[in-house]
Amino acid sequence: MSIDARSRAWVEVDTRALRANYDTLRGRVGPAPALIPMVKADGYGLGVERVVGTLEPLNPWGYGVATVDEGRRLRRLGVERPVLVFSPMPPQAVQAAAAAGLTACVSDLDALARWAEAAGADAPLDFHVEVDTGMGRAGFDWRAAEEWGEGVRRFTGPALRWTGIFTHFHGADSPDPAPTTEQWRRFRDALERLPVDADARMLHAANSAAALRWPEYALDAVRPGIYLYGGHPATALGPDAVPPPRPVVAVRARLAHVKMVPPGHTVGYGARYTAGTRERWGTIDIGYGDGLPRLLGNRGSALVRGREVPMIGRISMDMTVIDLSDSPETAVGDVVTLIGRDGDAEITVEQVAALADTISYEVLTGLTNRLPRVEREAHGGD
Ligand SMILES: *Cc1c(COP(=O)(O)O)cnc(C)c1O
C-alpha cells in the first residue's frame, strides 16, 4: 500500500492549462506549421508520462527529446510519432537510438557516418541536420554549407533519409531582436547555398519565445517547450509582450509542525534568522533535496490559507521554516504553496526563479523525484 501522494509535498500539474497553452501557441503560428513539443528532462520536470498523455490527443507531429533514453521512454509509452533527439548523440548511444526508430539530429559528418552504419535496408533511419548560426554548442557551421551539404548529400539514400534542417536561436527571449534577425539571415543564407533542395525538407528554427514573437519564423515546424509548461518565455520583454501562459505547475507541502518561540530564538543552519519578538513558526516538509532552491532562504515566501508568509532562515535539505506570526488561524496539516495559486494569492515560477538567481527552466527541471507528480483536481468555475 502506498501512501497518499499529497501527504507530505508534491508537484501538481494542471493538464487543462497545458492543453490551453498548446492551443494558444497553435493559434499564434496558425494551422500550417507542425508542432514538436519538447518533452526532454522528464517533460521539463512535470513528468513526461502525464505530459505526453495530455498532448497525444492534440495530435502533435512528433516530440523532441535530448537523450536516447528519453526517446526510448516515449516508445515504451506507445508513442509512434517521430521522436527527434536534439543533443549530439554519443557513439555509445547510436545503436539503441536506431533500434528505437528515433530521428537523429546531426552536427558533423562523423556522426552521420555512425548513423549510416546503424541503418539497415529494411529499417531506414531519418535524420535532421542542425545548422550552427551562433548557438555554438551543436550544428554544422552556417558559413560552410556548400561543403558539408555535399558530404551530407552523399550519405543520403533510401536507408538514410535526410528529412529536416534546423537551427536554434540563442536570444529569442531578449529585448533586442537583432541577434535573432541575424541568425535567421544566416540560416536562410546557408539553406540557399546547400547543394540540395532545402525546401523539400522540414525546416524549423523557433522555440517558444521565437514562435510567439515572430510567427513568421515558424517555417514548417516549431519546437515549444517552456511555454507549454506555463513558463513565461520572455520575461525581459514584460509580462504582456506575448500572450501569457496559463500556469501549469504548483508545488505544495504540508505544514508539519508549529511552535511559538521567544525573542532571540534562532532557526536553521548558521542561525541566519532570529526572532525579534514572540513569534509563531511553522515547519514544512520540503527542502533543497526536493528541488526548492536554497537561495530562497530568508528571501522567498509561501502561501497558506490564501496569504503570503515569509520563509525564515536557511532552507535545509528536507525542511523549510515559515513565519506564521500573522496567520494564527493556520494549523498543522494545512497545505502550503511554494509555487502556484492559493485563493487570490500567487507565487509564479518566474518569481521563484528571480529570487533564486536562475530561470524558470532550472526551477522546474530541478524538482526532484522525491516529489510525487499529481494531477490538479478539477475546480469548479475555472
Ligand atoms: C529545449 C529546446 C527547445 C525548447 O525551448 P523553449 O525555450 O523551452 O521553448 C527548442 N529547440 C531546441 C533545440 C531545444 O533544445
Short mmCIF file of C-alpha atoms and ligand atoms in Angstrom, two decimals:
data_model
loop_
_atom_site.label_atom_id
_atom_site.label_comp_id
_atom_site.label_asym_id
_atom_site.label_seq_id
_atom_site.Cartn_x
_atom_site.Cartn_y
_atom_site.Cartn_z
CA MET A 1 0.00 0.00 0.00
CA SER A 2 1.45 3.38 -0.97
CA ILE A 3 0.58 6.50 0.96
CA ASP A 4 -1.39 9.46 -0.35
CA ALA A 5 0.76 11.45 -2.78
CA ARG A 6 -0.45 14.63 -1.08
CA SER A 7 0.67 13.59 2.40
CA ARG A 8 3.98 15.45 2.51
CA ALA A 9 4.99 17.56 -0.52
CA TRP A 10 4.11 17.25 -4.17
CA VAL A 11 4.10 18.77 -7.67
CA GLU A 12 0.67 19.45 -9.10
CA VAL A 13 0.21 19.52 -12.87
CA ASP A 14 -2.76 21.28 -14.42
CA THR A 15 -3.24 19.36 -17.66
CA ARG A 16 -6.08 21.64 -18.78
CA ALA A 17 -3.71 24.60 -18.62
CA LEU A 18 -1.10 22.60 -20.56
CA ARG A 19 -3.65 21.99 -23.30
CA ALA A 20 -4.69 25.66 -23.26
CA ASN A 21 -1.08 26.78 -23.73
CA TYR A 22 -0.68 24.37 -26.63
CA ASP A 23 -3.83 25.83 -28.20
CA THR A 24 -2.59 29.40 -27.70
CA LEU A 25 0.66 28.54 -29.40
CA ARG A 26 -1.15 26.83 -32.24
CA GLY A 27 -3.34 29.92 -32.65
CA ARG A 28 -0.28 32.14 -32.78
CA VAL A 29 1.59 30.25 -35.51
CA GLY A 30 -1.53 29.30 -37.48
CA PRO A 31 -2.67 25.89 -38.72
CA ALA A 32 0.19 25.05 -41.08
CA PRO A 33 3.40 24.58 -39.05
CA ALA A 34 3.91 21.24 -37.35
CA LEU A 35 4.19 21.35 -33.56
CA ILE A 36 7.08 19.44 -31.99
CA PRO A 37 6.61 19.72 -28.22
CA MET A 38 9.93 19.49 -26.41
CA VAL A 39 9.49 16.91 -23.64
CA LYS A 40 13.13 16.50 -22.63
CA ALA A 41 14.18 16.30 -18.98
CA ASP A 42 11.04 14.40 -17.98
CA GLY A 43 8.78 16.93 -19.65
CA TYR A 44 10.61 19.89 -18.06
CA GLY A 45 10.21 18.18 -14.69
CA LEU A 46 6.42 17.74 -14.87
CA GLY A 47 6.57 14.01 -15.56
CA VAL A 48 6.77 13.00 -19.20
CA GLU A 49 4.11 10.34 -18.98
CA ARG A 50 1.39 12.79 -17.98
CA VAL A 51 2.69 15.43 -20.42
CA VAL A 52 2.62 13.04 -23.36
CA GLY A 53 -0.72 11.59 -22.26
CA THR A 54 -2.12 15.12 -22.35
CA LEU A 55 -0.56 16.11 -25.69
CA GLU A 56 -1.18 12.89 -27.66
CA PRO A 57 -4.89 13.60 -28.30
CA LEU A 58 -3.89 17.02 -29.70
CA ASN A 59 -2.02 15.22 -32.45
CA PRO A 60 1.40 16.90 -32.43
CA TRP A 61 3.59 15.98 -35.40
CA GLY A 62 6.23 14.47 -33.10
CA TYR A 63 8.27 15.14 -29.97
CA GLY A 64 11.69 16.49 -29.13
CA VAL A 65 13.98 14.95 -26.51
CA ALA A 66 17.61 15.45 -25.55
CA THR A 67 18.75 11.91 -24.89
CA VAL A 68 18.30 8.48 -26.44
CA ASP A 69 16.95 7.15 -23.15
CA GLU A 70 14.26 9.83 -23.16
CA GLY A 71 13.33 8.78 -26.68
CA ARG A 72 13.16 5.10 -25.69
CA ARG A 73 10.89 6.06 -22.83
CA LEU A 74 8.45 7.65 -25.29
CA ARG A 75 8.45 4.48 -27.36
CA ARG A 76 7.71 2.44 -24.24
CA LEU A 77 4.79 4.79 -23.58
CA GLY A 78 3.48 3.79 -27.00
CA VAL A 79 4.41 6.91 -28.96
CA GLU A 80 4.72 6.05 -32.66
CA ARG A 81 5.25 9.59 -33.94
CA PRO A 82 8.68 10.89 -34.93
CA VAL A 83 10.92 11.48 -31.91
CA LEU A 84 13.86 13.80 -32.52
CA VAL A 85 16.96 13.51 -30.32
CA PHE A 86 18.28 17.06 -30.31
CA SER A 87 21.55 16.71 -28.43
CA PRO A 88 24.53 15.27 -30.32
CA MET A 89 24.44 11.51 -29.78
CA PRO A 90 27.47 9.87 -28.16
CA PRO A 91 28.68 6.94 -30.30
CA GLN A 92 27.78 4.56 -27.46
CA ALA A 93 24.10 5.50 -27.75
CA VAL A 94 23.67 5.15 -31.51
CA GLN A 95 22.60 1.50 -31.67
CA ALA A 96 19.89 1.96 -29.07
CA ALA A 97 18.60 5.05 -30.88
CA ALA A 98 18.42 3.20 -34.18
CA ALA A 99 16.67 0.22 -32.60
CA ALA A 100 14.02 2.56 -31.17
CA GLY A 101 13.49 4.24 -34.54
CA LEU A 102 14.44 7.67 -33.23
CA THR A 103 15.42 10.54 -35.52
CA ALA A 104 18.98 11.78 -35.04
CA CYS A 105 19.91 15.44 -35.16
CA VAL A 106 23.30 15.53 -36.81
CA SER A 107 26.05 18.12 -36.31
CA ASP A 108 29.02 16.61 -38.16
CA LEU A 109 29.84 14.05 -40.85
CA ASP A 110 31.39 11.54 -38.44
CA ALA A 111 28.12 11.39 -36.52
CA LEU A 112 26.28 10.91 -39.79
CA ALA A 113 28.63 8.07 -40.72
CA ARG A 114 27.80 6.33 -37.43
CA TRP A 115 24.09 6.83 -38.06
CA ALA A 116 24.52 5.42 -41.59
CA GLU A 117 26.23 2.34 -40.16
CA ALA A 118 23.30 1.74 -37.82
CA ALA A 119 20.78 1.99 -40.65
CA GLY A 120 19.67 -1.21 -42.34
CA ALA A 121 17.97 -1.53 -45.71
CA ASP A 122 14.88 -2.99 -44.09
CA ALA A 123 14.80 -0.38 -41.32
CA PRO A 124 15.56 3.04 -42.78
CA LEU A 125 16.63 5.81 -40.43
CA ASP A 126 15.82 9.51 -40.56
CA PHE A 127 17.96 12.45 -39.59
CA HIS A 128 17.72 16.21 -39.34
CA VAL A 129 20.73 18.43 -39.86
CA GLU A 130 21.43 21.22 -37.38
CA VAL A 131 22.94 24.43 -38.69
CA ASP A 132 25.00 26.40 -36.17
CA THR A 133 24.14 30.06 -36.76
CA GLY A 134 25.55 31.33 -33.47
CA MET A 135 24.44 28.99 -30.68
CA GLY A 136 27.79 27.25 -30.90
CA ARG A 137 27.01 24.08 -28.97
CA ALA A 138 25.98 21.90 -31.91
CA GLY A 139 25.41 22.03 -35.65
CA PHE A 140 27.29 22.43 -38.90
CA ASP A 141 28.84 25.86 -39.47
CA TRP A 142 26.41 28.02 -41.47
CA ARG A 143 29.33 29.54 -43.41
CA ALA A 144 30.40 26.21 -44.95
CA ALA A 145 27.01 24.95 -46.16
CA GLU A 146 28.30 24.05 -49.65
CA GLU A 147 30.97 21.71 -48.27
CA TRP A 148 29.14 19.83 -45.55
CA GLY A 149 25.96 19.95 -47.63
CA GLU A 150 27.69 17.89 -50.29
CA GLY A 151 29.04 15.48 -47.66
CA VAL A 152 25.60 15.00 -46.13
CA ARG A 153 24.00 14.54 -49.55
CA ARG A 154 26.41 11.67 -50.36
CA PHE A 155 25.29 9.73 -47.31
CA THR A 156 21.63 10.17 -48.08
CA GLY A 157 19.69 7.32 -49.66
CA PRO A 158 16.68 5.04 -49.20
CA ALA A 159 18.11 3.64 -45.94
CA LEU A 160 19.15 7.05 -44.60
CA ARG A 161 16.66 9.82 -45.17
CA TRP A 162 17.57 13.48 -44.78
CA THR A 163 14.19 14.73 -43.62
CA GLY A 164 14.85 18.02 -41.85
CA ILE A 165 17.12 21.05 -41.37
CA PHE A 166 17.03 23.39 -38.40
CA THR A 167 18.81 26.00 -36.35
CA HIS A 168 18.40 27.24 -32.78
CA PHE A 169 18.21 30.87 -31.60
CA HIS A 170 20.27 31.93 -28.60
CA GLY A 171 18.44 35.16 -27.84
CA ALA A 172 14.79 34.88 -28.87
CA ASP A 173 13.83 35.93 -25.33
CA SER A 174 15.95 39.07 -25.41
CA PRO A 175 14.52 42.59 -25.85
CA ASP A 176 16.99 43.15 -28.69
CA PRO A 177 15.73 41.37 -31.81
CA ALA A 178 18.98 41.95 -33.75
CA PRO A 179 20.80 38.70 -32.82
CA THR A 180 17.77 36.64 -33.82
CA THR A 181 17.34 38.54 -37.09
CA GLU A 182 20.99 37.87 -37.85
CA GLN A 183 20.70 34.14 -37.04
CA TRP A 184 17.64 33.98 -39.25
CA ARG A 185 19.60 35.62 -42.09
CA ARG A 186 22.48 33.15 -41.66
CA PHE A 187 20.10 30.20 -41.68
CA ARG A 188 18.36 31.34 -44.87
CA ASP A 189 21.74 32.04 -46.44
CA ALA A 190 23.03 28.54 -45.58
CA LEU A 191 19.86 26.94 -46.96
CA GLU A 192 20.32 28.75 -50.28
CA ARG A 193 23.89 27.55 -50.64
CA LEU A 194 23.07 23.89 -49.98
CA PRO A 195 23.53 21.59 -52.98
CA VAL A 196 20.09 20.08 -52.33
CA ASP A 197 16.56 21.45 -52.36
CA ALA A 198 16.23 22.62 -48.76
CA ASP A 199 12.52 23.32 -49.14
CA ALA A 200 11.89 19.62 -49.76
CA ARG A 201 12.88 19.04 -46.11
CA MET A 202 11.18 20.03 -42.88
CA LEU A 203 12.67 23.39 -41.88
CA HIS A 204 12.46 24.63 -38.30
CA ALA A 205 14.02 27.20 -36.00
CA ALA A 206 11.63 28.52 -33.37
CA ASN A 207 11.49 27.72 -29.66
CA SER A 208 8.63 29.09 -27.51
CA ALA A 209 9.84 32.68 -27.46
CA ALA A 210 10.53 32.83 -31.21
CA ALA A 211 7.28 31.10 -32.16
CA LEU A 212 5.24 33.56 -30.07
CA ARG A 213 7.14 36.71 -31.02
CA TRP A 214 7.82 36.01 -34.67
CA PRO A 215 5.25 33.61 -36.13
CA GLU A 216 6.89 34.43 -39.49
CA TYR A 217 9.89 32.34 -38.35
CA ALA A 218 7.69 29.29 -37.83
CA LEU A 219 8.68 27.70 -41.17
CA ASP A 220 7.46 24.08 -41.33
CA ALA A 221 7.61 23.36 -37.60
CA VAL A 222 8.07 24.97 -34.19
CA ARG A 223 9.66 23.45 -31.08
CA PRO A 224 7.94 24.85 -27.99
CA GLY A 225 8.97 23.80 -24.52
CA ILE A 226 8.72 26.18 -21.58
CA TYR A 227 5.54 27.92 -22.74
CA LEU A 228 3.56 24.69 -22.74
CA TYR A 229 4.58 24.16 -19.12
CA GLY A 230 3.45 27.59 -18.01
CA GLY A 231 6.83 29.35 -18.07
CA HIS A 232 6.88 32.85 -19.49
CA PRO A 233 9.28 32.54 -22.42
CA ALA A 234 10.48 36.14 -22.49
CA THR A 235 10.28 37.77 -19.05
CA ALA A 236 12.71 40.52 -20.05
CA LEU A 237 10.10 41.81 -22.52
CA GLY A 238 7.48 42.45 -19.85
CA PRO A 239 4.53 40.25 -19.00
CA ASP A 240 2.34 41.14 -21.99
CA ALA A 241 4.77 41.04 -24.91
CA VAL A 242 3.48 37.58 -25.74
CA PRO A 243 0.21 36.00 -24.63
CA PRO A 244 0.94 34.99 -21.03
CA PRO A 245 0.85 31.22 -20.50
CA ARG A 246 -1.58 29.70 -18.06
CA PRO A 247 0.28 28.38 -15.01
CA VAL A 248 0.63 24.61 -15.20
CA VAL A 249 2.78 23.69 -12.21
CA ALA A 250 2.16 24.11 -8.50
CA VAL A 251 4.49 22.95 -5.72
CA ARG A 252 2.83 22.32 -2.38
CA ALA A 253 3.75 20.88 1.02
CA ARG A 254 2.02 20.14 4.31
CA LEU A 255 2.54 22.20 7.40
CA ALA A 256 4.01 19.54 9.68
CA HIS A 257 4.99 21.33 12.90
CA VAL A 258 4.09 24.65 14.53
CA LYS A 259 5.53 26.32 17.60
CA MET A 260 5.77 29.59 19.48
CA VAL A 261 9.28 30.88 20.05
CA PRO A 262 10.57 33.62 22.38
CA PRO A 263 12.53 36.63 21.11
CA GLY A 264 16.14 35.73 20.38
CA HIS A 265 15.38 32.18 19.24
CA THR A 266 17.18 31.22 16.03
CA VAL A 267 16.34 29.00 13.08
CA GLY A 268 18.24 26.89 10.56
CA TYR A 269 21.87 26.16 9.75
CA GLY A 270 24.04 29.12 10.54
CA ALA A 271 21.23 30.62 12.66
CA ARG A 272 20.58 33.17 9.94
CA TYR A 273 17.27 34.35 11.37
CA THR A 274 16.48 35.42 14.91
CA ALA A 275 13.00 36.03 16.28
CA GLY A 276 12.57 39.72 17.10
CA THR A 277 9.52 39.22 19.29
CA ARG A 278 7.48 36.25 20.41
CA GLU A 279 6.82 34.57 17.04
CA ARG A 280 4.89 31.62 15.63
CA TRP A 281 6.93 29.42 13.33
CA GLY A 282 5.82 26.62 11.03
CA THR A 283 7.91 23.84 9.56
CA ILE A 284 7.05 22.45 6.12
CA ASP A 285 8.46 19.17 4.92
CA ILE A 286 10.18 20.32 1.75
CA GLY A 287 13.74 21.48 1.15
CA TYR A 288 16.51 21.67 -1.38
CA GLY A 289 16.51 17.88 -1.55
CA ASP A 290 13.15 18.30 -3.26
CA GLY A 291 14.46 20.99 -5.58
CA LEU A 292 13.32 24.01 -3.59
CA PRO A 293 16.16 26.44 -4.38
CA ARG A 294 18.32 27.03 -1.34
CA LEU A 295 18.72 30.67 -2.36
CA LEU A 296 15.10 31.25 -1.23
CA GLY A 297 16.21 31.04 2.40
CA ASN A 298 15.34 34.33 4.17
CA ARG A 299 14.16 35.73 0.79
CA GLY A 300 11.30 33.63 -0.51
CA SER A 301 7.75 33.28 0.66
CA ALA A 302 4.97 30.73 0.74
CA LEU A 303 1.18 30.85 0.66
CA VAL A 304 -1.04 29.38 3.31
CA ARG A 305 -4.79 29.89 3.62
CA GLY A 306 -4.58 32.43 0.79
CA ARG A 307 -1.97 34.59 2.49
CA GLU A 308 1.72 35.18 1.78
CA VAL A 309 4.15 34.39 4.61
CA PRO A 310 7.95 34.74 4.64
CA MET A 311 10.47 31.91 4.66
CA ILE A 312 12.89 32.38 7.54
CA GLY A 313 16.41 31.07 7.96
CA ARG A 314 18.27 28.82 5.58
CA ILE A 315 16.45 26.11 3.69
CA SER A 316 17.52 22.63 4.79
CA MET A 317 17.63 19.51 2.64
CA ASP A 318 14.27 18.31 3.95
CA MET A 319 12.63 21.20 5.79
CA THR A 320 11.83 24.88 5.46
CA VAL A 321 10.56 27.20 8.17
CA ILE A 322 7.96 29.93 7.59
CA ASP A 323 6.86 32.73 9.89
CA LEU A 324 3.20 32.29 10.76
CA SER A 325 3.02 35.06 13.37
CA ASP A 326 0.44 36.94 11.30
CA SER A 327 -1.53 33.78 10.45
CA PRO A 328 -2.65 32.42 13.83
CA GLU A 329 -5.52 30.51 12.17
CA THR A 330 -3.09 28.14 10.41
CA ALA A 331 -2.76 24.58 11.67
CA VAL A 332 -0.62 21.51 11.25
CA GLY A 333 -1.79 19.65 8.15
CA ASP A 334 -2.55 22.83 6.15
CA VAL A 335 -1.45 22.94 2.54
CA VAL A 336 1.40 25.40 1.95
CA THR A 337 2.07 26.58 -1.61
CA LEU A 338 5.63 27.29 -2.75
CA ILE A 339 4.77 27.82 -6.42
CA GLY A 340 1.23 28.35 -7.67
CA ARG A 341 -2.05 29.87 -6.54
CA ASP A 342 -3.80 29.74 -3.21
CA GLY A 343 -7.04 31.73 -3.23
CA ASP A 344 -6.25 35.12 -4.71
CA ALA A 345 -2.56 34.91 -3.88
CA GLU A 346 0.00 33.56 -6.34
CA ILE A 347 3.71 32.83 -6.48
CA THR A 348 4.84 32.35 -10.05
CA VAL A 349 7.69 30.15 -11.17
CA GLU A 350 9.31 33.29 -12.58
CA GLN A 351 9.24 34.97 -9.14
CA VAL A 352 10.90 31.94 -7.59
CA ALA A 353 13.46 31.81 -10.40
CA ALA A 354 14.30 35.50 -9.96
CA LEU A 355 14.83 35.09 -6.21
CA ALA A 356 16.97 32.03 -6.84
CA ASP A 357 19.03 33.90 -9.44
CA THR A 358 18.06 31.49 -12.22
CA ILE A 359 15.41 30.80 -14.87
CA SER A 360 12.07 29.00 -14.72
CA TYR A 361 13.56 26.10 -16.72
CA GLU A 362 16.05 25.31 -13.98
CA VAL A 363 13.46 25.60 -11.22
CA LEU A 364 11.11 23.16 -12.98
CA THR A 365 13.71 20.62 -14.06
CA GLY A 366 15.32 20.84 -10.62
CA LEU A 367 12.25 19.43 -8.83
CA THR A 368 13.41 16.03 -7.67
CA ASN A 369 11.86 12.58 -7.69
CA ARG A 370 11.01 12.85 -4.02
CA LEU A 371 8.03 14.96 -5.00
CA PRO A 372 5.24 12.85 -6.48
CA ARG A 373 3.66 14.40 -9.58
CA VAL A 374 -0.10 14.57 -9.26
CA GLU A 375 -2.83 15.85 -11.49
CA ARG A 376 -4.56 19.03 -10.37
CA GLU A 377 -8.02 18.17 -9.20
CA ALA A 378 -10.77 19.87 -11.18
CA HIS A 379 -12.02 23.07 -9.58
CA GLY A 380 -15.48 24.31 -10.40
CA GLY A 381 -15.72 27.52 -12.38
CA ASP A 382 -12.17 27.93 -13.73
C1 LIG B 1 14.84 22.88 -25.37
C2 LIG B 1 14.80 23.23 -26.81
C3 LIG B 1 13.71 23.94 -27.35
C4 LIG B 1 12.58 24.49 -26.50
O1 LIG B 1 12.91 25.76 -25.98
P1 LIG B 1 11.89 26.57 -25.06
O2 LIG B 1 12.58 27.84 -24.80
O3 LIG B 1 11.68 25.75 -23.84
O4 LIG B 1 10.63 26.72 -25.85
C5 LIG B 1 13.66 24.11 -28.72
N1 LIG B 1 14.66 23.64 -29.52
C6 LIG B 1 15.73 23.01 -29.03
C7 LIG B 1 16.78 22.53 -29.96
C8 LIG B 1 15.84 22.79 -27.67
O5 LIG B 1 16.92 22.15 -27.19
#
